[in-house]
């Protein structure tokens, strides 16, 4: 009986203590502001643009530095046309400005990081323009020396971007490097130098994208890289084709220029489309049903993955003038490969690219008539049905 009485007494004491604690909790004042909200997990670092940030100093600074770079490049062109200063003075002055911007930007990164990275990116892009001008437009530097200098600037930009984990700096530097030939390549020639330079910039940016996964960097690589390839075709190869057609030939492209252009287009496709696809296969979540995740197709890496193979076949066709049988064979192989491939969240982009390849092959095979239109519609319909399933 004694043991039972002790046990009952202990239970009653515990019950009294619990009741006292509940009463104290009920009397405790609640924090102001209502019930506590569940905190959202922090988003991974990267370049994310929101409407509230569209009016910020950061975005306005990006626009301003881009306009500044365009103005510097056109000022160099105007100085060339009017002969205001000697070539060495103009190029040296532009290089000095670029170096000063880089130094000033690095000094300001601790106190004013937004302004610092914008100045650094603008200075790096100005250095790219200076070396390209000195090696291609003027006989101031041998092409190989200019190429080595641009390689060093590209390595510096990527090193700074990786060290600071700064997507904005990497995007500005990449676009500035690729804008240089877009704005200044107007006389043709130097095809191997142009393609080698483009591949070098894209390869360095691809290494940073593989490590960081910045979507904006993937978009900058694709837009700038394929823009350079397009300018190389229009300025460097099309005049040779036009001259050949005027003489009654099918095409008259120098073998060295043709091979340099082909290798450059292949490398552009591998870096702008292949690297995002491989990264999605190895590092991202598995694919979800297409109709539930269609907005993901608007991401820069998805657009780059879908457009890269199509642009590659287009530029190879215009450079080598494939026969209908060869073109259809390549398009069918590409459609089958992309249709069967799985690349995480980029799988939907591959399916769309496969459907376009199938429609393109059918149109090339059937010729320019109503049957081609029907083939295009059927191929696209099959692709959408496959995506829906």
Coordinates of N, CA, C and O in Angstrom, one line a residue, residues 43-199:
X43 N 17.1 31.3 -51.4 CA 17.3 30.9 -52.8 C 18.8 30.8 -53.1 O 19.6 31.6 -52.5
X44 N 19.1 29.9 -53.9 CA 20.5 29.8 -54.3 C 21.0 31.1 -54.9 O 20.3 31.8 -55.6
X45 N 22.3 31.4 -54.8 CA 22.8 32.7 -55.4 C 22.8 32.6 -56.9 O 23.0 31.5 -57.5
X46 N 22.6 33.7 -57.5 CA 22.5 33.7 -59.0 C 22.0 35.1 -59.4 O 21.9 36.0 -58.7
X47 N 21.8 35.2 -60.7 CA 21.3 36.4 -61.3 C 19.8 36.3 -61.5 O 19.3 35.7 -62.5
X48 N 19.0 36.8 -60.5 CA 17.5 36.7 -60.6 C 17.0 38.1 -60.7 O 17.2 38.9 -59.8
X49 N 16.2 38.4 -61.7 CA 15.7 39.7 -61.9 C 14.2 39.7 -61.5 O 13.5 38.9 -62.0
X50 N 13.8 40.6 -60.6 CA 12.4 40.7 -60.2 C 12.0 42.1 -60.6 O 12.8 43.0 -60.8
X51 N 10.6 42.3 -60.6 CA 10.1 43.6 -61.0 C 10.6 44.7 -60.0 O 10.8 45.8 -60.4
X52 N 10.7 44.4 -58.7 CA 11.1 45.4 -57.8 C 12.5 45.8 -58.0 O 12.9 46.9 -57.8
X53 N 13.3 44.9 -58.6 CA 14.7 45.2 -58.8 C 14.9 45.8 -60.2 O 16.0 46.3 -60.5
X54 N 13.9 45.8 -61.0 CA 14.1 46.4 -62.3 C 14.3 47.9 -62.3 O 14.8 48.5 -63.2
X55 N 14.0 48.5 -61.1 CA 14.2 50.0 -61.0 C 15.4 50.3 -60.1 O 15.5 51.4 -59.7
X56 N 16.1 49.3 -59.8 CA 17.2 49.5 -58.8 C 18.4 50.1 -59.5 O 18.6 50.1 -60.7
X57 N 19.3 50.5 -58.6 CA 20.6 51.1 -59.1 C 21.4 50.0 -59.8 O 22.1 50.3 -60.8
X58 N 21.3 48.7 -59.4 CA 22.1 47.7 -60.0 C 21.7 47.5 -61.5 O 22.5 47.5 -62.4
X59 N 20.4 47.4 -61.8 CA 20.0 47.2 -63.2 C 20.2 48.5 -64.0 O 20.7 48.4 -65.2
X60 N 19.9 49.6 -63.4 CA 20.2 50.9 -64.2 C 21.7 51.0 -64.5 O 22.1 51.5 -65.5
X61 N 22.5 50.6 -63.5 CA 24.0 50.6 -63.8 C 24.4 49.7 -64.9 O 25.3 50.0 -65.7
X62 N 23.8 48.5 -64.9 CA 24.1 47.6 -66.0 C 23.8 48.2 -67.4 O 24.5 48.1 -68.3
X63 N 22.6 48.8 -67.5 CA 22.2 49.5 -68.7 C 23.2 50.6 -69.1 O 23.6 50.8 -70.2
X64 N 23.5 51.4 -68.0 CA 24.5 52.5 -68.3 C 25.8 52.0 -68.7 O 26.4 52.6 -69.7
X65 N 26.4 50.9 -68.1 CA 27.7 50.5 -68.5 C 27.7 49.9 -69.9 O 28.6 50.0 -70.7
X66 N 26.5 49.2 -70.3 CA 26.4 48.7 -71.6 C 26.4 49.8 -72.7 O 27.0 49.8 -73.7
X67 N 25.6 50.9 -72.4 CA 25.6 52.0 -73.3 C 27.0 52.7 -73.4 O 27.4 53.2 -74.5
X68 N 27.7 52.7 -72.3 CA 29.0 53.3 -72.3 C 30.0 52.5 -73.2 O 30.7 53.1 -74.0
X69 N 29.9 51.2 -73.1 CA 30.7 50.4 -73.9 C 30.4 50.5 -75.4 O 31.3 50.6 -76.2
X70 N 29.1 50.6 -75.7 CA 28.8 50.8 -77.1 C 29.3 52.1 -77.6 O 29.8 52.2 -78.7
X71 N 29.2 53.1 -76.8 CA 29.7 54.5 -77.2 C 31.2 54.5 -77.4 O 31.7 55.1 -78.3
X72 N 31.9 53.8 -76.5 CA 33.4 53.7 -76.7 C 33.7 53.1 -78.0 O 34.6 53.5 -78.7
X73 N 33.1 51.9 -78.3 CA 33.4 51.2 -79.5 C 33.1 52.1 -80.8 O 33.8 52.1 -81.7
X74 N 31.9 52.7 -80.8 CA 31.6 53.6 -81.9 C 32.5 54.8 -82.0 O 32.7 55.4 -83.0
X75 N 32.9 55.3 -80.8 CA 33.9 56.4 -80.8 C 35.2 56.0 -81.5 O 35.8 56.8 -82.2
X76 N 35.6 54.8 -81.2 CA 36.8 54.3 -81.8 C 36.6 54.2 -83.4 O 37.5 54.6 -84.1
X77 N 35.5 53.7 -83.8 CA 35.2 53.7 -85.2 C 35.1 55.0 -85.8 O 35.7 55.3 -86.9
X78 N 34.5 56.0 -85.2 CA 34.5 57.4 -85.7 C 35.9 58.0 -85.8 O 36.2 58.7 -86.7
X79 N 36.7 57.7 -84.8 CA 38.0 58.2 -84.8 C 38.8 57.6 -85.9 O 39.7 58.3 -86.6
X80 N 38.6 56.3 -86.3 CA 39.2 55.7 -87.4 C 38.8 56.4 -88.7 O 39.7 56.7 -89.6
X81 N 37.5 56.6 -88.9 CA 37.0 57.2 -90.1 C 37.5 58.7 -90.3 O 37.9 59.1 -91.4
X82 N 37.6 59.4 -89.3 CA 38.0 60.9 -89.4 C 39.5 61.1 -89.2 O 39.9 62.2 -89.5
X83 N 40.2 60.2 -88.7 CA 41.6 60.3 -88.6 C 42.0 61.4 -87.5 O 42.9 62.2 -87.8
X84 N 41.3 61.4 -86.4 CA 41.6 62.5 -85.4 C 42.9 62.3 -84.8 O 43.7 63.2 -84.5
X85 N 43.3 61.1 -84.4 CA 44.5 60.7 -83.7 C 45.2 59.6 -84.4 O 44.6 58.9 -85.2
X86 N 46.4 59.3 -84.1 CA 47.1 58.2 -84.6 C 46.5 56.9 -84.1 O 45.9 56.9 -83.0
X87 N 46.7 55.8 -84.8 CA 46.1 54.6 -84.4 C 46.7 54.1 -83.0 O 45.9 53.6 -82.1
X88 N 48.0 54.3 -82.8 CA 48.6 53.9 -81.6 C 48.0 54.6 -80.4 O 47.7 54.1 -79.3
X89 N 47.8 56.0 -80.6 CA 47.3 56.8 -79.5 C 45.8 56.4 -79.1 O 45.4 56.2 -78.0
X90 N 45.0 56.1 -80.2 CA 43.6 55.7 -79.9 C 43.5 54.4 -79.2 O 42.8 54.3 -78.2
X91 N 44.3 53.4 -79.7 CA 44.2 52.1 -79.1 C 44.8 52.1 -77.7 O 44.2 51.5 -76.7
X92 N 45.9 52.8 -77.5 CA 46.5 52.9 -76.2 C 45.6 53.6 -75.2 O 45.6 53.2 -74.0
X93 N 45.0 54.7 -75.6 CA 44.1 55.4 -74.7 C 42.9 54.5 -74.3 O 42.5 54.5 -73.1
X94 N 42.3 53.7 -75.2 CA 41.2 52.8 -74.9 C 41.7 51.8 -73.9 O 41.0 51.4 -72.9
X95 N 42.9 51.2 -74.1 CA 43.4 50.2 -73.2 C 43.7 50.8 -71.8 O 43.4 50.1 -70.8
X96 N 44.2 52.0 -71.7 CA 44.4 52.7 -70.5 C 43.1 52.9 -69.7 O 43.0 52.7 -68.5
X97 N 42.1 53.3 -70.4 CA 40.8 53.5 -69.8 C 40.2 52.2 -69.2 O 39.7 52.1 -68.1
X98 N 40.4 51.1 -70.0 CA 39.9 49.8 -69.6 C 40.6 49.3 -68.3 O 40.0 48.9 -67.4
X99 N 42.0 49.5 -68.3 CA 42.7 49.1 -67.1 C 42.4 49.9 -65.9 O 42.3 49.4 -64.8
X100 N 42.2 51.2 -66.1 CA 41.8 52.1 -65.0 C 40.4 51.7 -64.4 O 40.2 51.7 -63.2
X101 N 39.5 51.3 -65.3 CA 38.2 50.9 -64.8 C 38.3 49.6 -64.0 O 37.6 49.5 -63.0
X102 N 39.1 48.7 -64.4 CA 39.3 47.4 -63.7 C 39.9 47.7 -62.3 O 39.4 47.2 -61.3
X103 N 40.9 48.5 -62.2 CA 41.5 48.8 -61.0 C 40.6 49.6 -60.0 O 40.4 49.3 -58.8
X104 N 39.9 50.6 -60.6 CA 38.9 51.3 -59.8 C 37.8 50.5 -59.3 O 37.3 50.6 -58.1
X105 N 37.3 49.6 -60.2 CA 36.2 48.7 -59.8 C 36.6 47.8 -58.6 O 35.8 47.5 -57.7
X106 N 37.8 47.2 -58.7 CA 38.3 46.3 -57.6 C 38.4 47.1 -56.3 O 38.2 46.5 -55.2
X107 N 38.8 48.3 -56.4 CA 39.0 49.1 -55.1 C 37.6 49.5 -54.5 O 37.6 49.6 -53.3
X108 N 36.6 49.6 -55.3 CA 35.3 49.9 -54.8 C 34.4 48.7 -54.4 O 33.3 48.9 -54.0
X109 N 34.9 47.5 -54.6 CA 34.1 46.4 -54.4 C 33.7 46.2 -52.9 O 32.6 45.7 -52.6
X110 N 34.5 46.6 -52.0 CA 34.2 46.5 -50.6 C 33.2 47.5 -50.1 O 32.2 47.2 -49.4
X111 N 33.4 48.8 -50.5 CA 32.5 49.9 -50.1 C 31.2 49.9 -50.9 O 30.1 50.1 -50.4
X112 N 31.3 49.9 -52.2 CA 30.2 50.0 -53.1 C 30.2 48.8 -54.1 O 30.7 49.0 -55.3
X113 N 29.8 47.6 -53.7 CA 30.0 46.5 -54.6 C 29.3 46.5 -55.9 O 29.8 46.0 -56.9
X114 N 28.1 47.2 -56.0 CA 27.3 47.2 -57.2 C 28.1 48.0 -58.2 O 28.4 47.6 -59.4
X115 N 28.5 49.3 -57.9 CA 29.3 50.1 -58.8 C 30.7 49.4 -59.1 O 31.1 49.5 -60.2
X116 N 31.3 48.8 -58.1 CA 32.6 48.2 -58.3 C 32.5 47.1 -59.4 O 33.4 47.0 -60.3
X117 N 31.6 46.2 -59.3 CA 31.5 45.1 -60.3 C 31.1 45.6 -61.7 O 31.5 45.1 -62.7
X118 N 30.3 46.7 -61.7 CA 30.0 47.2 -63.0 C 31.2 47.9 -63.7 O 31.4 47.7 -64.9
X119 N 32.0 48.6 -62.9 CA 33.2 49.2 -63.5 C 34.2 48.1 -63.9 O 34.8 48.3 -65.0
X120 N 34.3 47.1 -63.1 CA 35.2 46.0 -63.5 C 34.8 45.3 -64.8 O 35.6 45.1 -65.7
X121 N 33.5 45.0 -64.9 CA 33.0 44.4 -66.1 C 33.2 45.3 -67.3 O 33.6 44.8 -68.4
X122 N 32.9 46.6 -67.1 CA 33.1 47.5 -68.3 C 34.6 47.6 -68.7 O 34.9 47.7 -69.9
X123 N 35.5 47.7 -67.7 CA 36.9 47.7 -68.0 C 37.4 46.5 -68.7 O 38.2 46.6 -69.7
X124 N 36.9 45.3 -68.3 CA 37.3 44.1 -69.0 C 36.8 44.1 -70.4 O 37.5 43.7 -71.4
X125 N 35.6 44.5 -70.6 CA 35.1 44.5 -72.0 C 35.8 45.6 -72.9 O 36.1 45.3 -74.0
X126 N 36.2 46.7 -72.3 CA 37.0 47.7 -73.0 C 38.4 47.1 -73.4 O 38.9 47.4 -74.5
X127 N 39.0 46.3 -72.5 CA 40.3 45.7 -72.8 C 40.1 44.7 -74.0 O 41.0 44.6 -74.9
X128 N 39.0 44.0 -74.0 CA 38.8 43.1 -75.2 C 38.7 43.9 -76.5 O 39.3 43.5 -77.5
X129 N 37.9 45.0 -76.4 CA 37.8 45.8 -77.6 C 39.2 46.4 -78.1 O 39.5 46.5 -79.3
X130 N 40.0 46.8 -77.1 CA 41.3 47.4 -77.4 C 42.2 46.3 -78.1 O 42.8 46.6 -79.2
X131 N 42.3 45.1 -77.6 CA 43.1 44.1 -78.2 C 42.6 43.7 -79.5 O 43.4 43.4 -80.4
X132 N 41.3 43.6 -79.7 CA 40.8 43.2 -81.0 C 41.1 44.3 -82.0 O 41.5 44.0 -83.2
X133 N 40.9 45.5 -81.6 CA 41.2 46.6 -82.6 C 42.7 46.6 -82.9 O 43.0 46.8 -84.1
X134 N 43.6 46.4 -82.0 CA 45.0 46.5 -82.2 C 45.5 45.3 -83.1 O 46.4 45.4 -83.8
X135 N 44.8 44.1 -83.0 CA 45.2 43.0 -83.7 C 44.5 42.8 -85.1 O 45.1 42.1 -86.0
X136 N 43.3 43.3 -85.3 CA 42.6 43.1 -86.5 C 42.4 44.3 -87.3 O 42.7 44.3 -88.6
X137 N 42.0 45.4 -86.7 CA 41.8 46.7 -87.5 C 43.1 47.4 -87.8 O 43.2 48.0 -88.9
X138 N 44.1 47.3 -87.0 CA 45.3 48.0 -87.2 C 46.5 47.0 -87.2 O 46.4 46.0 -86.5
X139 N 47.6 47.3 -87.8 CA 48.7 46.4 -87.8 C 49.6 46.8 -86.6 O 50.9 46.8 -86.7
X140 N 49.0 47.0 -85.4 CA 49.8 47.4 -84.3 C 50.4 46.2 -83.5 O 51.5 46.2 -83.0
X141 N 49.6 45.1 -83.5 CA 50.0 43.9 -82.8 C 49.9 42.7 -83.8 O 48.9 42.7 -84.5
X142 N 50.8 41.7 -83.7 CA 50.5 40.5 -84.5 C 49.2 39.8 -84.0 O 48.9 39.9 -82.8
X143 N 48.5 39.2 -84.9 CA 47.3 38.5 -84.5 C 47.4 37.5 -83.3 O 46.6 37.5 -82.4
X144 N 48.6 36.8 -83.3 CA 48.8 35.8 -82.2 C 49.0 36.5 -80.9 O 48.5 36.1 -79.9
X145 N 49.7 37.7 -80.9 CA 49.9 38.4 -79.7 C 48.6 39.0 -79.2 O 48.3 38.9 -78.0
X146 N 47.7 39.5 -80.1 CA 46.4 40.0 -79.7 C 45.6 38.9 -79.1 O 44.8 39.0 -78.1
X147 N 45.6 37.7 -79.8 CA 44.9 36.5 -79.3 C 45.3 36.1 -77.9 O 44.5 35.9 -77.0
X148 N 46.6 36.1 -77.7 CA 47.1 35.8 -76.3 C 46.7 36.8 -75.3 O 46.3 36.4 -74.2
X149 N 46.7 38.1 -75.7 CA 46.2 39.1 -74.7 C 44.8 39.0 -74.4 O 44.4 39.1 -73.2
X150 N 43.9 38.7 -75.4 CA 42.5 38.5 -75.1 C 42.3 37.2 -74.3 O 41.4 37.2 -73.4
X151 N 43.1 36.2 -74.5 CA 43.0 35.0 -73.6 C 43.3 35.4 -72.2 O 42.6 34.9 -71.2
X152 N 44.3 36.2 -72.0 CA 44.6 36.6 -70.6 C 43.5 37.4 -70.0 O 43.2 37.3 -68.8
X153 N 42.9 38.3 -70.7 CA 41.8 39.1 -70.2 C 40.6 38.2 -69.9 O 40.0 38.4 -68.8
X154 N 40.3 37.3 -70.7 CA 39.2 36.3 -70.5 C 39.5 35.5 -69.2 O 38.6 35.4 -68.4
X155 N 40.7 35.1 -69.0 CA 41.1 34.4 -67.8 C 40.9 35.2 -66.6 O 40.4 34.8 -65.5
X156 N 41.3 36.5 -66.7 CA 41.2 37.4 -65.5 C 39.7 37.6 -65.2 O 39.3 37.6 -64.0
X157 N 38.9 37.8 -66.2 CA 37.5 38.1 -65.9 C 36.8 36.9 -65.2 O 36.1 37.0 -64.3
X158 N 37.1 35.7 -65.7 CA 36.5 34.5 -65.1 C 37.0 34.2 -63.7 O 36.3 33.8 -62.9
X159 N 38.3 34.5 -63.5 CA 38.9 34.4 -62.2 C 38.2 35.3 -61.2 O 37.9 34.9 -60.1
X160 N 38.0 36.6 -61.6 CA 37.4 37.5 -60.7 C 35.9 37.1 -60.4 O 35.5 37.2 -59.3
X161 N 35.2 36.7 -61.4 CA 33.8 36.3 -61.3 C 33.7 35.0 -60.4 O 32.8 35.0 -59.5
X162 N 34.6 34.1 -60.5 CA 34.5 32.9 -59.7 C 34.9 33.2 -58.3 O 34.3 32.6 -57.3
X163 N 35.9 34.0 -58.1 CA 36.3 34.4 -56.7 C 35.2 35.1 -55.9 O 35.0 34.8 -54.7
X164 N 34.5 35.9 -56.6 CA 33.5 36.7 -55.9 C 32.1 36.1 -56.0 O 31.1 36.6 -55.4
X165 N 32.0 35.0 -56.7 CA 30.7 34.3 -57.0 C 29.7 35.4 -57.5 O 28.6 35.5 -57.1
X166 N 30.1 36.2 -58.5 CA 29.4 37.3 -59.0 C 28.9 37.0 -60.4 O 29.6 37.0 -61.4
X167 N 27.6 36.7 -60.5 CA 27.0 36.4 -61.8 C 27.0 37.6 -62.7 O 27.2 37.5 -63.9
X168 N 26.7 38.8 -62.1 CA 26.6 40.0 -63.0 C 28.0 40.3 -63.6 O 28.0 40.6 -64.8
X169 N 29.0 40.2 -62.9 CA 30.4 40.5 -63.5 C 30.7 39.5 -64.6 O 31.2 39.9 -65.7
X170 N 30.4 38.2 -64.4 CA 30.6 37.2 -65.4 C 29.8 37.4 -66.7 O 30.3 37.3 -67.8
X171 N 28.5 37.8 -66.5 CA 27.7 38.1 -67.6 C 28.2 39.3 -68.4 O 28.2 39.3 -69.6
X172 N 28.5 40.4 -67.7 CA 29.0 41.6 -68.3 C 30.3 41.3 -69.1 O 30.5 41.7 -70.2
X173 N 31.2 40.6 -68.4 CA 32.5 40.3 -69.1 C 32.3 39.4 -70.3 O 32.9 39.6 -71.4
X174 N 31.4 38.4 -70.2 CA 31.2 37.5 -71.4 C 30.5 38.3 -72.5 O 30.9 38.2 -73.7
X175 N 29.5 39.1 -72.2 CA 28.8 39.8 -73.3 C 29.8 40.9 -73.9 O 29.8 41.1 -75.1
X176 N 30.6 41.5 -73.0 CA 31.5 42.5 -73.6 C 32.6 41.8 -74.5 O 32.9 42.4 -75.5
X177 N 33.0 40.6 -74.1 CA 34.0 39.9 -74.9 C 33.4 39.6 -76.3 O 34.0 39.6 -77.3
X178 N 32.1 39.1 -76.3 CA 31.5 38.7 -77.5 C 30.9 39.8 -78.3 O 30.8 39.7 -79.6
X179 N 30.7 40.9 -77.7 CA 30.2 42.1 -78.4 C 31.3 42.7 -79.3 O 31.0 43.4 -80.3
X180 N 32.5 42.5 -78.9 CA 33.7 43.1 -79.6 C 33.7 42.7 -81.1 O 33.7 43.6 -81.9
X181 N 33.7 41.4 -81.4 CA 33.7 41.1 -82.8 C 32.4 41.4 -83.5 O 32.3 41.7 -84.7
X182 N 31.3 41.4 -82.7 CA 30.0 41.7 -83.3 C 30.0 43.1 -83.8 O 29.4 43.4 -84.9
X183 N 30.6 44.0 -83.1 CA 30.6 45.4 -83.5 C 31.7 45.8 -84.5 O 31.6 46.8 -85.2
X184 N 32.9 45.1 -84.4 CA 34.1 45.6 -85.1 C 34.5 44.7 -86.3 O 35.3 45.0 -87.0
X185 N 33.9 43.5 -86.4 CA 34.2 42.6 -87.5 C 33.4 43.0 -88.7 O 32.3 42.6 -88.9
X186 N 34.0 43.8 -89.6 CA 33.3 44.3 -90.7 C 34.0 44.2 -92.0 O 33.4 44.5 -93.1
X187 N 35.2 43.7 -92.0 CA 36.0 43.7 -93.3 C 36.3 42.3 -93.7 O 36.9 42.1 -94.8
X188 N 35.9 41.2 -93.0 CA 36.2 39.9 -93.4 C 37.6 39.5 -93.1 O 38.4 40.3 -92.6
X189 N 38.0 38.2 -93.5 CA 39.3 37.7 -93.2 C 39.5 37.4 -91.7 O 38.6 37.6 -90.9
X190 N 40.6 36.8 -91.4 CA 41.0 36.5 -90.0 C 39.9 35.5 -89.4 O 39.5 35.6 -88.2
X191 N 39.4 34.6 -90.2 CA 38.3 33.7 -89.8 C 38.8 32.8 -88.6 O 38.1 32.6 -87.7
X192 N 40.0 32.3 -88.8 CA 40.5 31.4 -87.7 C 40.7 32.1 -86.4 O 40.4 31.6 -85.3
X193 N 41.2 33.4 -86.5 CA 41.4 34.2 -85.3 C 40.0 34.5 -84.6 O 39.9 34.4 -83.4
X194 N 39.0 34.8 -85.4 CA 37.7 35.1 -84.9 C 37.1 33.9 -84.2 O 36.6 34.0 -83.1
X195 N 37.1 32.8 -84.9 CA 36.5 31.6 -84.3 C 37.3 31.1 -83.1 O 36.7 30.7 -82.1
X196 N 38.6 31.2 -83.1 CA 39.4 30.8 -82.0 C 39.2 31.6 -80.8 O 39.1 31.2 -79.6
X197 N 39.1 32.9 -81.0 CA 38.8 33.9 -79.9 C 37.4 33.6 -79.3 O 37.2 33.5 -78.1
X198 N 36.4 33.3 -80.2 CA 35.0 33.1 -79.7 C 35.0 31.8 -78.9 O 34.4 31.7 -77.8
X199 N 35.7 30.7 -79.4 CA 35.7 29.5 -78.6 C 36.4 29.6 -77.3 O 35.9 29.0 -76.3

